[in-house]
Short mmCIF file of C-alpha atoms in Angstrom, two decimals:
data_model
loop_
_atom_site.label_atom_id
_atom_site.label_comp_id
_atom_site.label_asym_id
_atom_site.label_seq_id
_atom_site.Cartn_x
_atom_site.Cartn_y
_atom_site.Cartn_z
CA MET F 4 11.95 -12.41 -67.57
CA PRO F 5 10.87 -12.59 -71.22
CA GLN F 6 8.51 -15.18 -71.62
CA ILE F 7 9.11 -18.55 -73.05
CA TYR F 8 7.07 -20.67 -75.43
CA PHE F 9 6.31 -24.37 -74.82
CA GLU F 10 6.04 -24.88 -79.04
CA ASP F 11 9.58 -23.19 -79.16
CA ILE F 12 12.04 -26.15 -76.69
CA GLN F 13 13.00 -28.37 -78.01
CA GLU F 14 14.99 -31.88 -75.64
CA GLY F 15 18.38 -31.65 -75.28
CA GLN F 16 18.09 -27.69 -75.73
CA GLU F 17 20.50 -26.05 -72.38
CA ILE F 18 18.46 -23.57 -70.60
CA SER F 19 19.71 -19.81 -70.25
CA GLU F 20 23.07 -20.51 -67.42
CA LEU F 21 23.22 -18.40 -64.32
CA LYS F 22 26.64 -17.50 -62.64
CA LYS F 23 27.10 -16.92 -59.05
CA ASN F 24 30.17 -16.38 -57.18
CA CYS F 25 29.67 -16.14 -53.60
CA SER F 26 31.12 -13.59 -51.16
CA THR F 27 31.16 -14.41 -47.41
CA GLN F 28 28.91 -11.23 -47.14
CA GLN F 29 26.46 -13.33 -49.08
CA LEU F 30 26.84 -16.50 -47.40
CA VAL F 31 26.05 -14.47 -43.99
CA LEU F 32 22.83 -12.80 -46.11
CA TRP F 33 22.02 -16.32 -46.70
CA ALA F 34 22.36 -17.39 -43.14
CA ALA F 35 19.42 -14.17 -42.25
CA GLY F 36 17.00 -15.61 -45.36
CA SER F 37 17.36 -19.14 -44.36
CA GLY F 38 17.64 -19.09 -40.76
CA ASP F 39 20.65 -21.61 -40.54
CA PHE F 40 23.02 -20.28 -38.26
CA TYR F 41 26.25 -23.11 -39.02
CA GLN F 42 29.30 -21.40 -38.37
CA ILE F 43 30.47 -23.43 -40.84
CA HIS F 44 28.98 -20.30 -43.51
CA TYR F 45 30.60 -17.29 -41.58
CA ASP F 46 33.37 -18.89 -38.87
CA LYS F 47 36.59 -19.80 -40.87
CA ASP F 48 37.81 -21.05 -37.16
CA PHE F 49 35.02 -22.50 -36.59
CA ALA F 50 34.55 -24.24 -39.93
CA GLN F 51 38.69 -25.53 -39.82
CA GLY F 52 38.11 -27.00 -36.22
CA THR F 53 34.99 -30.09 -37.67
CA GLY F 54 38.06 -30.56 -40.68
CA LEU F 55 36.98 -28.30 -42.31
CA PRO F 56 39.25 -26.12 -45.46
CA GLY F 57 37.70 -22.95 -44.81
CA LEU F 58 34.05 -21.90 -45.39
CA ILE F 59 31.83 -23.76 -47.45
CA VAL F 60 28.73 -22.27 -49.38
CA HIS F 61 25.05 -24.26 -47.90
CA GLY F 62 23.89 -26.85 -49.52
CA ALA F 63 20.31 -24.98 -49.71
CA LEU F 64 21.65 -21.95 -50.99
CA LYS F 65 22.93 -23.64 -53.86
CA HIS F 66 19.42 -25.74 -54.07
CA ALA F 67 17.34 -22.19 -54.40
CA PHE F 68 20.22 -20.63 -57.27
CA LEU F 69 18.52 -23.47 -58.92
CA GLY F 70 15.25 -22.38 -57.97
CA GLN F 71 16.36 -19.08 -58.89
CA LEU F 72 18.13 -20.69 -62.45
CA VAL F 73 14.68 -21.97 -63.32
CA HIS F 74 12.83 -19.71 -62.47
CA ASP F 75 14.17 -16.99 -64.95
CA TRP F 76 14.08 -19.38 -67.33
CA ILE F 77 10.48 -19.47 -67.53
CA GLY F 78 9.58 -16.51 -67.58
CA PRO F 79 6.01 -14.75 -65.94
CA ALA F 80 3.80 -17.57 -67.35
CA GLY F 81 5.94 -20.42 -66.14
CA ARG F 82 5.40 -22.64 -63.22
CA ILE F 83 8.02 -25.00 -61.30
CA ARG F 84 6.09 -27.87 -60.00
CA LYS F 85 8.54 -29.48 -58.89
CA PHE F 86 12.53 -29.31 -58.05
CA GLY F 87 15.50 -30.60 -56.34
CA CYS F 88 19.03 -32.04 -56.31
CA SER F 89 21.79 -33.44 -53.85
CA TYR F 90 24.70 -32.29 -52.63
CA ARG F 91 27.85 -34.73 -53.77
CA GLY F 92 30.16 -31.92 -53.80
CA MET F 93 30.84 -28.52 -51.58
CA ASP F 94 31.03 -25.30 -53.50
CA TYR F 95 33.49 -22.23 -52.17
CA PRO F 96 33.08 -18.41 -51.00
CA GLY F 97 35.11 -16.61 -53.96
CA GLN F 98 34.82 -18.83 -56.62
CA ASP F 99 32.26 -19.58 -59.73
CA ILE F 100 29.38 -22.04 -59.06
CA ARG F 101 27.20 -22.03 -62.60
CA CYS F 102 24.01 -22.85 -62.31
CA ARG F 103 22.46 -24.53 -66.04
CA GLY F 104 20.26 -27.01 -66.99
CA VAL F 105 18.75 -28.90 -70.16
CA VAL F 106 15.60 -30.19 -71.21
CA LYS F 107 14.92 -34.33 -70.81
CA LYS F 108 11.96 -34.33 -72.08
CA LYS F 109 8.00 -32.31 -73.41
CA TYR F 110 4.95 -33.88 -73.62
CA THR F 111 1.59 -33.15 -72.23
CA GLU F 112 0.02 -34.45 -69.05
CA ASN F 113 -4.01 -33.53 -67.65
CA GLY F 114 -3.45 -30.41 -69.78
CA MET F 115 -1.00 -29.04 -68.75
CA ASN F 116 2.69 -28.56 -70.78
CA LEU F 117 5.24 -29.62 -69.18
CA LEU F 118 9.83 -30.58 -69.55
CA ASP F 119 11.72 -31.97 -67.62
CA LEU F 120 14.42 -30.84 -67.06
CA ASP F 121 18.50 -31.90 -65.06
CA VAL F 122 19.52 -29.00 -63.48
CA TRP F 123 23.58 -28.72 -61.70
CA THR F 124 25.45 -26.34 -59.38
CA GLU F 125 28.94 -26.06 -61.35
CA ASN F 126 32.18 -25.88 -60.22
CA PRO F 127 35.33 -24.24 -61.92
CA GLU F 128 36.49 -27.98 -62.87
CA GLY F 129 33.34 -28.67 -64.66
CA LYS F 130 32.23 -30.97 -61.49
CA LYS F 131 28.69 -31.51 -60.82
CA THR F 132 28.59 -30.75 -57.35
CA SER F 133 24.51 -30.20 -56.89
CA PRO F 134 23.28 -32.19 -59.36
CA GLY F 135 18.72 -32.11 -60.07
CA THR F 136 16.08 -32.07 -61.40
CA ALA F 137 13.05 -29.96 -62.63
CA THR F 138 9.59 -30.48 -63.61
CA VAL F 139 8.26 -27.56 -65.44
CA THR F 140 5.28 -25.90 -67.25
CA LEU F 141 4.88 -23.55 -69.94
CA PRO F 142 2.04 -20.94 -72.08
CA ASN F 143 1.44 -22.11 -75.62
CA ARG F 144 2.46 -18.61 -77.81
CA GLN F 145 -1.17 -17.19 -78.38
CA MET U 9 32.16 -64.74 -41.65
CA THR U 10 28.21 -63.08 -42.44
CA THR U 11 28.68 -61.33 -46.03
CA ALA U 12 25.54 -60.48 -45.59
CA ASN U 13 24.74 -57.16 -43.36
CA PRO U 14 22.84 -56.76 -40.59
CA SER U 15 19.61 -54.26 -40.52
CA VAL U 16 19.50 -51.48 -38.34
CA ILE U 17 15.69 -50.73 -39.32
CA THR U 18 13.93 -51.96 -36.13
CA ASP U 19 10.15 -52.30 -35.60
CA GLU U 20 9.92 -49.46 -34.04
CA MET U 21 10.82 -47.43 -37.38
CA ARG U 22 8.59 -49.57 -39.28
CA ALA U 23 5.67 -48.33 -37.37
CA ALA U 24 6.53 -44.69 -37.83
CA ILE U 25 6.12 -44.68 -41.48
CA GLY U 26 3.18 -43.24 -42.48
CA VAL U 27 2.50 -41.57 -39.14
CA GLU U 28 2.76 -37.85 -39.28
CA GLY U 29 4.65 -36.34 -36.72
CA SER U 30 3.33 -33.12 -34.93
CA PRO U 31 2.63 -29.73 -37.03
CA SER U 32 4.66 -26.87 -37.64
CA VAL U 33 3.62 -23.18 -38.31
CA MET U 34 5.89 -21.27 -40.74
CA GLU U 35 5.06 -16.98 -41.63
CA VAL U 36 5.50 -16.38 -44.97
CA GLU U 37 5.74 -11.56 -45.24
CA LYS U 38 7.00 -9.63 -46.77
CA THR U 39 9.86 -9.12 -45.00
CA ASN U 40 11.33 -13.03 -45.42
CA CYS U 41 10.58 -13.70 -48.61
CA ARG U 42 12.32 -10.07 -49.22
CA MET U 43 14.51 -11.58 -47.44
CA PHE U 44 15.54 -15.06 -48.82
CA ALA U 45 14.68 -13.16 -52.34
CA ARG U 46 18.12 -11.13 -51.97
CA SER U 47 20.23 -13.32 -49.98
CA VAL U 48 19.60 -15.07 -53.07
CA GLY U 49 20.60 -12.71 -55.36
CA HIS U 50 16.95 -12.50 -57.16
CA LYS U 51 15.83 -9.91 -59.30
CA ASP U 52 12.51 -10.63 -60.12
CA PRO U 53 9.91 -7.80 -58.72
CA ILE U 54 7.36 -9.99 -57.54
CA PHE U 55 9.44 -11.12 -54.93
CA PHE U 56 10.01 -7.29 -53.69
CA ASP U 57 8.00 -5.26 -54.94
CA GLU U 58 3.85 -5.63 -53.94
CA ASP U 59 2.49 -3.86 -56.35
CA ALA U 60 4.53 -5.56 -59.19
CA ALA U 61 3.46 -8.60 -58.18
CA LYS U 62 -0.17 -7.51 -57.76
CA ALA U 63 0.25 -6.97 -61.35
CA ALA U 64 1.04 -9.75 -61.84
CA GLY U 65 -2.07 -11.51 -60.89
CA TYR U 66 -0.80 -12.75 -56.80
CA ARG U 67 -2.55 -12.32 -54.03
CA ASN U 68 0.99 -10.52 -53.02
CA ILE U 69 4.17 -10.34 -52.41
CA VAL U 70 5.44 -13.93 -54.75
CA ALA U 71 7.78 -16.88 -51.38
CA PRO U 72 10.84 -17.70 -53.39
CA PRO U 73 11.27 -21.62 -54.57
CA GLY U 74 12.26 -22.98 -51.55
CA PHE U 75 10.91 -20.82 -49.29
CA LEU U 76 7.74 -21.91 -47.23
CA GLY U 77 8.03 -19.34 -44.52
CA THR U 78 9.96 -18.99 -41.10
CA PRO U 79 9.03 -21.19 -38.66
CA ILE U 80 7.61 -18.78 -35.39
CA PHE U 81 10.69 -18.88 -32.94
CA ASN U 82 9.98 -18.60 -29.16
CA PRO U 83 12.48 -18.61 -26.88
CA THR U 84 10.34 -18.74 -23.70
CA ARG U 85 8.48 -21.00 -24.55
CA PRO U 86 9.21 -25.02 -23.39
CA PRO U 87 11.43 -26.69 -25.62
CA GLY U 88 8.53 -29.34 -28.05
CA VAL U 89 10.12 -32.49 -28.52
CA PRO U 90 10.88 -32.33 -32.43
CA GLY U 91 7.88 -33.94 -33.72
CA GLU U 92 7.57 -32.46 -36.83
CA THR U 93 10.07 -33.68 -37.45
CA GLY U 94 9.09 -36.78 -37.91
CA GLY U 95 10.54 -39.62 -36.62
CA ARG U 96 13.47 -38.86 -36.15
CA GLY U 97 15.59 -40.07 -33.38
CA PHE U 98 16.35 -43.47 -33.68
CA THR U 99 19.13 -44.49 -32.15
CA ILE U 100 20.97 -46.19 -35.15
CA PRO U 101 24.52 -47.91 -35.11
CA TYR U 102 25.20 -45.22 -37.76
CA LYS U 103 27.22 -42.47 -36.64
CA ARG U 104 27.86 -39.94 -39.91
CA VAL U 105 25.06 -38.74 -41.82
CA LEU U 106 25.02 -37.52 -45.22
CA ASN U 107 22.10 -34.90 -47.31
CA GLY U 108 21.12 -37.15 -49.78
CA GLY U 109 19.11 -33.77 -51.11
CA THR U 110 16.14 -31.89 -51.21
CA GLU U 111 13.14 -31.46 -53.82
CA TYR U 112 10.02 -29.39 -53.22
CA GLU U 113 6.64 -30.54 -55.22
CA TYR U 114 4.20 -27.13 -55.45
CA PHE U 115 0.91 -27.59 -56.66
CA PRO U 116 0.28 -23.35 -58.39
CA GLU U 117 -3.50 -24.74 -59.59
CA ASN U 118 -4.63 -24.68 -55.69
CA ASP U 119 -2.33 -21.74 -54.67
CA VAL U 120 1.20 -19.99 -54.36
CA ILE U 121 2.67 -18.86 -51.46
CA CYS U 122 2.57 -15.11 -51.10
CA ALA U 123 2.70 -12.58 -47.64
CA GLY U 124 0.19 -13.41 -45.75
CA ASP U 125 0.32 -17.32 -45.20
CA THR U 126 0.36 -19.19 -42.59
CA ILE U 127 2.17 -22.54 -43.71
CA THR U 128 1.42 -25.26 -41.81
CA ALA U 129 3.66 -28.19 -42.49
CA ARG U 130 3.26 -31.86 -41.30
CA THR U 131 6.13 -34.55 -41.63
CA LYS U 132 5.78 -38.43 -41.94
CA VAL U 133 8.32 -41.53 -42.79
CA ALA U 134 7.53 -41.86 -46.48
CA GLY U 135 10.60 -45.30 -46.47
CA PHE U 136 13.76 -46.99 -45.07
CA GLU U 137 15.80 -48.83 -47.48
CA GLU U 138 19.14 -50.28 -46.33
CA THR U 139 22.19 -51.14 -49.54
CA THR U 140 26.06 -51.18 -49.34
CA GLY U 141 28.23 -48.23 -51.69
CA SER U 142 31.05 -47.38 -51.34
CA LEU U 143 30.82 -45.60 -47.24
CA GLY U 144 29.47 -49.53 -46.31
CA PRO U 145 26.30 -50.13 -45.58
CA MET U 146 23.65 -47.18 -45.56
CA LEU U 147 20.66 -46.68 -43.78
CA ILE U 148 18.68 -44.18 -46.77
CA THR U 149 15.82 -43.06 -45.42
CA ARG U 150 13.33 -40.49 -46.63
CA ARG U 151 10.92 -37.89 -45.23
CA GLU U 152 7.40 -36.00 -46.57
CA THR U 153 6.17 -33.17 -45.40
CA THR U 154 3.39 -31.73 -46.45
CA TYR U 155 2.71 -28.61 -46.32
CA THR U 156 -1.05 -26.38 -46.25
CA ASN U 157 -1.75 -23.32 -46.51
CA GLN U 158 -4.56 -21.11 -43.72
CA HIS U 159 -7.24 -22.28 -46.18
CA GLY U 160 -5.55 -25.73 -45.92
CA LYS U 161 -5.14 -25.68 -49.75
CA VAL U 162 -1.76 -27.95 -49.76
CA VAL U 163 0.24 -25.54 -51.47
CA ALA U 164 3.59 -27.80 -51.77
CA LYS U 165 5.57 -30.97 -50.50
CA LEU U 166 9.30 -31.82 -49.17
CA TYR U 167 10.39 -35.19 -49.85
CA GLY U 168 14.17 -35.66 -48.03
CA THR U 169 16.16 -37.86 -48.21
CA VAL U 170 18.69 -38.28 -45.63
CA ILE U 171 21.88 -41.39 -45.70
CA GLN U 172 23.46 -42.37 -42.08
CA TYR U 173 26.95 -44.59 -43.07
CA MET N 20 47.45 19.88 -41.12
CA ALA N 21 44.77 19.80 -44.18
CA GLU N 22 41.54 18.38 -42.10
CA VAL N 23 40.60 15.56 -43.78
CA PHE N 24 37.00 16.97 -44.45
CA GLU N 25 36.09 20.88 -45.08
CA VAL N 26 32.69 21.52 -43.31
CA THR N 27 32.15 24.57 -45.31
CA ASP N 28 29.06 26.78 -45.00
CA GLU N 29 27.41 24.77 -48.62
CA ILE N 30 27.18 21.63 -46.26
CA LYS N 31 24.77 23.40 -43.06
CA ALA N 32 23.25 24.69 -45.30
CA GLN N 33 21.50 21.63 -46.31
CA TYR N 34 21.26 20.87 -42.57
CA GLY N 35 17.53 19.92 -41.93
CA LYS N 36 17.08 18.95 -45.89
CA GLU N 37 14.06 16.01 -45.14
CA THR N 38 14.58 13.58 -47.66
CA ASP N 39 11.24 11.73 -49.58
CA PRO N 40 9.48 8.96 -47.41
CA TRP N 41 10.09 5.45 -47.19
CA VAL N 42 8.11 2.45 -45.59
CA TYR N 43 10.00 0.55 -42.97
CA GLU N 44 7.08 -2.43 -42.15
CA VAL N 45 7.40 -4.46 -38.82
CA THR N 46 6.69 -8.26 -39.35
CA THR N 47 6.25 -10.28 -36.59
CA THR N 48 9.06 -12.01 -37.84
CA SER N 49 11.49 -9.00 -38.21
CA VAL N 50 10.23 -8.41 -34.71
CA ARG N 51 11.16 -12.08 -32.77
CA MET N 52 14.63 -11.91 -35.76
CA TYR N 53 15.07 -8.82 -34.16
CA ALA N 54 14.47 -9.31 -30.46
CA ARG N 55 16.42 -13.12 -31.43
CA GLY N 56 19.47 -10.85 -31.92
CA ILE N 57 19.73 -9.28 -28.82
CA GLY N 58 19.11 -12.72 -26.64
CA SER N 59 15.74 -11.40 -25.64
CA THR N 60 13.49 -14.09 -23.11
CA ASP N 61 10.76 -12.03 -22.83
CA PRO N 62 7.90 -13.13 -24.41
CA LEU N 63 5.93 -9.30 -25.54
CA HIS N 64 8.27 -9.61 -28.47
CA TYR N 65 7.42 -13.52 -29.37
CA ASP N 66 4.06 -14.53 -28.29
CA VAL N 67 1.27 -12.68 -30.39
CA ASP N 68 -1.54 -14.16 -27.54
CA TYR N 69 1.12 -12.67 -24.73
CA ALA N 70 1.28 -9.45 -26.11
CA LYS N 71 -2.06 -9.04 -26.91
CA SER N 72 -2.89 -10.15 -23.19
CA GLN N 73 -0.87 -6.94 -22.20
CA GLY N 74 -2.70 -4.38 -24.43
CA PHE N 75 -0.69 -4.55 -26.72
CA ARG N 76 -1.83 -5.07 -30.62
CA SER N 77 0.50 -7.42 -31.12
CA ILE N 78 4.30 -8.09 -30.67
CA VAL N 79 6.44 -4.61 -29.34
CA ALA N 80 9.20 -4.07 -30.88
CA PRO N 81 12.31 -4.02 -29.12
CA MET N 82 13.92 -1.30 -28.24
CA GLY N 83 16.10 0.41 -31.05
CA TYR N 84 13.81 -1.31 -33.68
CA VAL N 85 12.27 0.50 -35.55
CA GLY N 86 10.76 -1.32 -39.04
CA THR N 87 12.69 -2.90 -41.99
CA PRO N 88 13.23 -0.93 -44.55
CA VAL N 89 11.58 -1.88 -47.44
CA PHE N 90 13.83 -3.60 -49.60
CA HIS N 91 14.65 -4.03 -53.57
CA PRO N 92 17.83 -4.93 -55.32
CA ASP N 93 17.50 -2.00 -57.35
CA THR N 94 17.13 0.95 -54.33
CA ASN N 95 18.88 -0.17 -51.53
CA ASP N 96 22.57 -0.41 -51.30
CA GLY N 97 23.74 -4.47 -50.49
CA THR N 98 24.85 -3.95 -46.84
CA PHE N 99 23.97 -1.43 -45.31
CA GLY N 100 19.65 -2.40 -46.59
CA PHE N 101 19.13 1.41 -46.60
CA PRO N 102 17.86 2.99 -49.54
CA ARG N 103 18.78 5.47 -52.04
CA ARG N 104 16.17 8.29 -52.77
CA ALA N 105 15.16 11.29 -53.95
CA GLY N 106 15.94 14.51 -50.88
CA GLY N 107 18.16 14.50 -47.43
CA THR N 108 21.68 15.95 -48.16
CA ARG N 109 24.80 13.92 -49.98
CA LEU N 110 27.82 14.15 -48.69
CA ASN N 111 31.46 13.12 -50.29
CA LEU N 112 33.55 11.46 -46.63
CA PRO N 113 36.76 10.13 -46.70
CA MET N 114 35.43 6.46 -46.54
CA LYS N 115 39.36 4.02 -45.10
CA GLY N 116 37.14 2.76 -42.17
CA LEU N 117 33.48 2.51 -40.91
CA LEU N 118 32.26 2.59 -37.34
CA ASP N 119 28.81 3.39 -35.26
CA GLY N 120 29.41 6.54 -33.66
CA GLY N 121 25.94 5.59 -31.86
CA THR N 122 21.91 5.68 -31.73
CA GLU N 123 19.10 7.53 -30.08
CA THR N 124 15.56 6.41 -30.16
CA GLU N 125 12.86 7.52 -29.10
CA TYR N 126 9.30 6.39 -29.36
CA LEU N 127 5.98 8.36 -28.45
CA ASP N 128 3.96 5.59 -28.90
CA TYR N 129 5.06 1.49 -28.91
CA ILE N 130 5.18 -0.33 -32.83
CA CYS N 131 4.43 -3.01 -32.51
CA ALA N 132 3.83 -5.93 -35.36
CA GLY N 133 1.35 -5.54 -38.20
CA ASP N 134 2.90 -1.57 -38.47
CA THR N 135 3.24 0.10 -41.49
CA LEU N 136 6.24 3.32 -41.00
CA LEU N 137 6.47 6.25 -43.31
CA GLU N 138 10.23 7.17 -42.69
CA THR N 139 12.42 10.96 -43.90
CA SER N 140 15.65 11.55 -42.47
CA HIS N 141 18.01 14.35 -42.87
CA LEU N 142 21.52 15.50 -42.12
CA ALA N 143 21.74 16.87 -38.59
CA GLU N 144 24.96 18.01 -38.03
CA VAL N 145 29.05 17.51 -39.63
CA LYS N 146 31.88 18.02 -37.58
CA VAL N 147 35.79 16.94 -37.49
CA ARG N 148 38.00 16.26 -35.23
CA GLY N 149 41.61 14.93 -36.46
CA ASN N 150 40.87 12.15 -39.15
CA MET N 151 37.47 11.35 -37.80
CA VAL N 152 34.17 12.53 -39.42
CA PHE N 153 31.63 13.04 -37.22
CA VAL N 154 27.66 12.49 -39.12
CA THR N 155 24.05 13.16 -37.59
CA ASN N 156 21.89 12.79 -39.34
CA GLU N 157 17.41 11.74 -37.86
CA SER N 158 15.02 10.44 -38.56
CA VAL N 159 11.42 10.47 -38.03
CA PHE N 160 9.46 7.45 -38.36
CA LYS N 161 5.14 7.95 -38.65
CA ASP N 162 2.15 5.52 -38.57
CA ARG N 163 1.33 5.52 -42.24
CA ALA N 164 -2.00 4.92 -41.44
CA SER N 165 -2.50 7.56 -38.29
CA GLY N 166 0.15 10.03 -39.53
CA LYS N 167 1.38 10.91 -36.21
CA VAL N 168 5.58 10.59 -35.15
CA VAL N 169 5.62 7.53 -33.24
CA ALA N 170 9.77 7.28 -33.07
CA ARG N 171 12.71 9.19 -33.76
CA GLN N 172 16.22 8.59 -34.09
CA ARG N 173 19.32 10.00 -33.55
CA LEU N 174 22.19 8.13 -36.32
CA THR N 175 26.39 8.82 -35.58
CA SER N 176 28.45 7.59 -38.00
CA ILE N 177 31.85 7.51 -37.91
CA HIS N 178 34.02 8.62 -40.97
CA ILE N 179 37.66 7.79 -40.44
CA GLY N 180 39.79 9.13 -43.21
#
């Protein structure tokens, strides 16, 4: 992951996108990684029994995708101070999930170089299924 | 017929605001950091390789964003009151629930969460809000969890919102 | 009928050829997860204080668990987790179907959370029966600190052509 610098960032710029497409296998890996073994994510009969069309991607996995989006963009010397999202729409295995973000505010506070970002996951129809925000610090060019 | 919906916030609920539930302990280890990182699809070696993490200035493998450790699972202990969830279990008339969102705040100036850390989580209700929207009358509950490491440093906070309607 | 796979003399000459070692780690979370996965309710696998009161270093690996191989997305198989490493033997096998043919584990000592093991493996035997190829590998697990062998495993997989 290349290092980016505070001076080079502008409000309104889009951050580098992360594309995901979960296999059902990834949903099982996430169950192991997160400890959430809710069957709607790996047992299709169970999922449909609860009224869902089929298996759905865990909200928390999309939250973690947004964590990766921001972590990879800020580079090794950047730090995440805050990140979070809401779950507004469902995402499904086998379907593209675009993880995207935009710089909303660039400022310094308490000696820190801060950026506020809007981040979100987007489905193939362009709907923002998990809208969220992040606050990061970036280093200065030495 | 009155147009205002009656409040579902009880005195018991009001009294719970700001009161921390019993702590729960989570362990951050190399195996579970890697498993979380692998399941998300992370590629950064600091989440997998101890040497890479140390070369980048960290104490050990780094907990990926969103990972706060694994709670100690022990089926041989009697099930306790889920105090660590801080105020869950109020009886209110709304039967449906939505996850309104989660936000993590990190304090890297205090410490970065790494393999080898033991994290203690304490949750409290931060507040209740009532509103009426497209789903009808709703109760919004905000909870805050504070995560402290084995050195007593606050390493993260979680702000969670639950919508009942 | 042509055999689905031929066990040549060259393959037989590979039996016993060791791979480079790989690190396997035993942690409290991984021991508990394995125990939880099999449905064990023995506190020896969950409660560190209890395990120590019974004379163990920490919680004990349930039978069959020999640690988790260090995983890196560049070196480990995404589905089965095994490491791709130097040494050993590579076979070109029919892969229409794959089944687990069995596991035998021999413990020479208790394995506990906190242990780090070094594992090497070698191809032990290849047998063909009809359209099925039985491949047996043997792994040796040594405690990294002491160098002592703590466990051996014989793992058989069935490749269906």
